[in-house]
Amino acid sequence: MLLYISKRLFQGVFVVVGISILIFIISRVVPGDPARMALGPRAPQYAVDELRREMHLDKPLPVQYCYWFSGVIRGDFGKSINTKRPVMADVKEFLPATIELALFSGFLFIFFSIILGLLAARYRDTWVDGIIRALSYTGIAVPAFVVAVILMLLFGYVWPIIPVLGRLSSDITAPPVITGLITVDSLATGNFTAFFDALKHLLLPSLALAVGPLFQEARILRSSLTDNMGKEYISVATGYGISGSVIMRKYLLKPSFIPVVSVMGLDFASLMGNAFLVERIFNWPGISRYGINAMLNKDLNAISAVIVIFGAIFIVVNIIVDLIVASLDPRIRLGGK
Amino acid sequence: MERLLDIRNLKVWYSTYRGFAKVVDGINMHVGKGEKVGLVGESGCGKTTTMKSILRVLDSRKVHIPEGEIIFKGSDILRMNYNEIQQVRRRSISMISQEPSAALNPVFTVGDQIMEVIRHSGQFDKNFSKKDMKSLAIKAIRDVLISDPERIFDSYPHQLSGGMKQRICIVMALVTPRELLIADEPGTALDVTIQDQIHRLLRSLVEEKHMSLIMITHSLGVARELVDRIYVMYAGNIVEAAKTKDLFKNPLHPYTRGLMDCVPRLSGGGVSEGIYGYIPDYINPTPGCRFYPRCPDAKEVCSRQKPPATVATENHLVACFKYN
Ligand SMILES: Nc1ncnc2c1ncn2[C@@H]1O[C@H](COP(=O)(O)OP(=O)(O)OP(=O)(O)O)[C@@H](O)[C@H]1O
Ligand SMILES: [Mg+2]
């Protein structure tokens, strides 16, 4: 197991370096002079040249990469042309909001997909299963931003009981920043008003994001459970008089979760990137929205930072998922067929 | 001999989208205390279906049993409630699956799965600790001639060879005392030498524990080596039943004779050279004898009417109009 973990970590490092090279190359081959864009068309040429030197744009590409990568490792992505601040400061401000959103959304879809999947399998081919199936097809087919708009209309206009904009109501003082996750920070400082307010604000955007993965995984869990119910080892265990609850809890559940966990991990890792429209709609000050704005403004440093961070998060999540799968499945953990 | 198990006119149907597949078609079969019987027939004739219905492990949503009784020690298994059937499964009857590779759960160790069987057998009092259970399991693994039982105990199924998995399946079936063992084509997936070892091992274990045995096989040759009495099954019917000696001395049913031509081994899954044709459609079976389309001795009546089982000589039953 230890060998497996170190192998995966090692691979992860390689992938991050690969991504960074790719991003760097892309950011340098796109047309347009970043220095000129930063200063605007009317700036004098000497100022542009000055800035080019400052950004090391006058050096050969490999040297530029070394400058850039050593900065990245120290968390220095340079200045954002757009916000005129160090990119890292922007990231520190916007990333926690997206992480909080993704974590809560992940919690929602993991929890409810397991419940729905178990119910659908337990009552397969009955009306319960039918309803869950119908809901699932709808939930999978409708994109997150449509769900977001519908929720927005519903709770912003028709039935305004849950806040629909931002992370916190304006009349509530935000807790001091510790982790940047308002729910965590407010709990840590014992500020329950802020905690519940933040939770309410989280609900709709994370629900909008959770709907797709939720129903997809409920379907996967249901089909993997029903598949495994027909397996010979279940009929054999039944034949030895193993009690129904042990068969369900032990013999069936563990093998059935293996495919679901992999998909959950992928979905969770993609949440952050996919959060853009949902963040826009709910005015959620997240990094996904920030990243898209950076792209529209050709803010290269900011774009690189967002992609490197998303890439790193994706890899870390995948490693964690692989470890969970390996702990469930001895065939992966110990190698072999 | 006192009957331990008595199957009477058992019918088992599978529901399919085209209608019911009437696979097991009213079979009668019994096993005495300490008796070893064989159930012989080609692939797809319903051997596994019959045996799984004894333990009631067929998917109840797909299977319909319109008629029949399975009397075990005086009570009908098909009419038992959940607790009663669990008692039978835990203490009385165990079955070795036809597919040892699929019979073991891939995500738990072999030892874990054996321990679960022991724990559920309910045959040990509270003083019987986990350590005792483990040593019981280890001993049972050693009994099937595995030389390093401790290592195997901690192995996962994918780490074991086919022969090992087959032995582990035997361990699970025999680790706690039972009265009847059903062995579904043990060793068919293995090479002939190992298969032979497995057969001899099974026989010695069953005899040592004074159990009854139902041995399922494709091959009359295998049955001849192992069992006292043989049932020949064709397309869900028992076509002939006799003591092993009598059956080989005087095979009556045309199907049995066809099988005899392929002793010692009828290849699994196929129709031998000895018999022409294929297993009939179970969804629209003929009203007559199911063997009729392939029968070299078919008469006109065979296509219209089912041949009843008739006593040819003492203890020798045959279902064929030739002897009616
Ligand atoms: N779930 C099912 N639904 C429909 N038909 C089935 C089902 N399971 C088995 N059958 C059919 O029932 C017949 C008997 O199957 P069974 O497995 O009992 O045969 P068998 O005698 O054990 O064969 P083998 O020697 O190959 O193991 C086959 O024709 C098979 O196609
Ligand atoms: Mg079979």
Tab-separated table of C-alpha atoms in Angstrom, chain A residues 124-125 232-233 235-236 238-244 246 250-251 254-255 258 328 330-331 333-335 337, chain B residues 52 57 61 82 86 89-90 95 97 99 102-108 112 116 120 156 158-159 169 172-173:
chain	number	residue	atom	x	y	z
A	124	ARG	CA	-35.804	-1.945	-7.925
A	125	ASP	CA	-38.531	-2.230	-10.527
A	232	GLU	CA	-22.762	-16.012	-8.012
A	233	TYR	CA	-21.011	-15.058	-4.762
A	235	SER	CA	-26.215	-16.646	-4.217
A	236	VAL	CA	-23.445	-18.758	-2.671
A	238	THR	CA	-27.174	-16.860	0.703
A	239	GLY	CA	-26.884	-20.608	0.350
A	240	TYR	CA	-24.671	-20.788	3.426
A	241	GLY	CA	-27.331	-19.040	5.438
A	242	ILE	CA	-25.472	-15.752	5.786
A	243	SER	CA	-28.056	-13.320	7.107
A	244	GLY	CA	-29.669	-10.872	4.726
A	246	VAL	CA	-24.706	-9.100	6.393
A	250	LYS	CA	-20.872	-6.515	3.605
A	251	TYR	CA	-20.970	-8.783	0.585
A	254	LYS	CA	-18.210	-2.937	-0.718
A	255	PRO	CA	-17.759	-4.274	-4.243
A	258	ILE	CA	-15.809	0.677	-6.295
A	328	LEU	CA	-11.750	-1.025	-1.288
A	330	PRO	CA	-7.564	-5.696	-3.206
A	331	ARG	CA	-7.132	-6.470	-6.896
A	333	ARG	CA	-4.054	-2.664	-4.105
A	334	LEU	CA	-2.139	-5.904	-4.490
A	335	GLY	CA	-1.886	-5.957	-8.259
A	337	LYS	CA	-5.988	-9.534	-12.472
B	52	LYS	CA	-30.308	-24.223	-6.394
B	57	VAL	CA	-31.104	-19.385	-3.836
B	61	ARG	CA	-38.200	-12.417	-8.904
B	82	TYR	CA	-37.244	-17.538	6.356
B	86	GLN	CA	-31.915	-20.386	7.153
B	89	ARG	CA	-28.779	-23.647	4.984
B	90	ARG	CA	-26.724	-23.195	8.130
B	95	MET	CA	-23.614	-26.616	-1.932
B	97	SER	CA	-20.868	-23.832	-6.715
B	99	GLU	CA	-18.034	-21.631	-10.727
B	102	ALA	CA	-17.316	-16.400	-9.242
B	103	ALA	CA	-18.366	-17.982	-5.962
B	104	LEU	CA	-15.870	-16.067	-3.856
B	105	ASN	CA	-16.349	-12.393	-3.129
B	106	PRO	CA	-13.390	-10.580	-4.728
B	107	VAL	CA	-12.993	-7.888	-2.062
B	108	PHE	CA	-12.742	-10.020	1.073
B	112	ASP	CA	-12.918	-13.709	6.179
B	116	GLU	CA	-18.520	-15.710	8.123
B	120	HIS	CA	-23.484	-18.016	10.873
B	156	TYR	CA	-7.776	-12.677	-1.661
B	158	HIS	CA	-7.585	-13.218	-7.186
B	159	GLN	CA	-4.322	-14.387	-5.649
B	169	CYS	CA	-15.244	-23.636	-2.022
B	172	MET	CA	-16.755	-23.382	2.934
B	173	ALA	CA	-19.199	-26.185	2.292
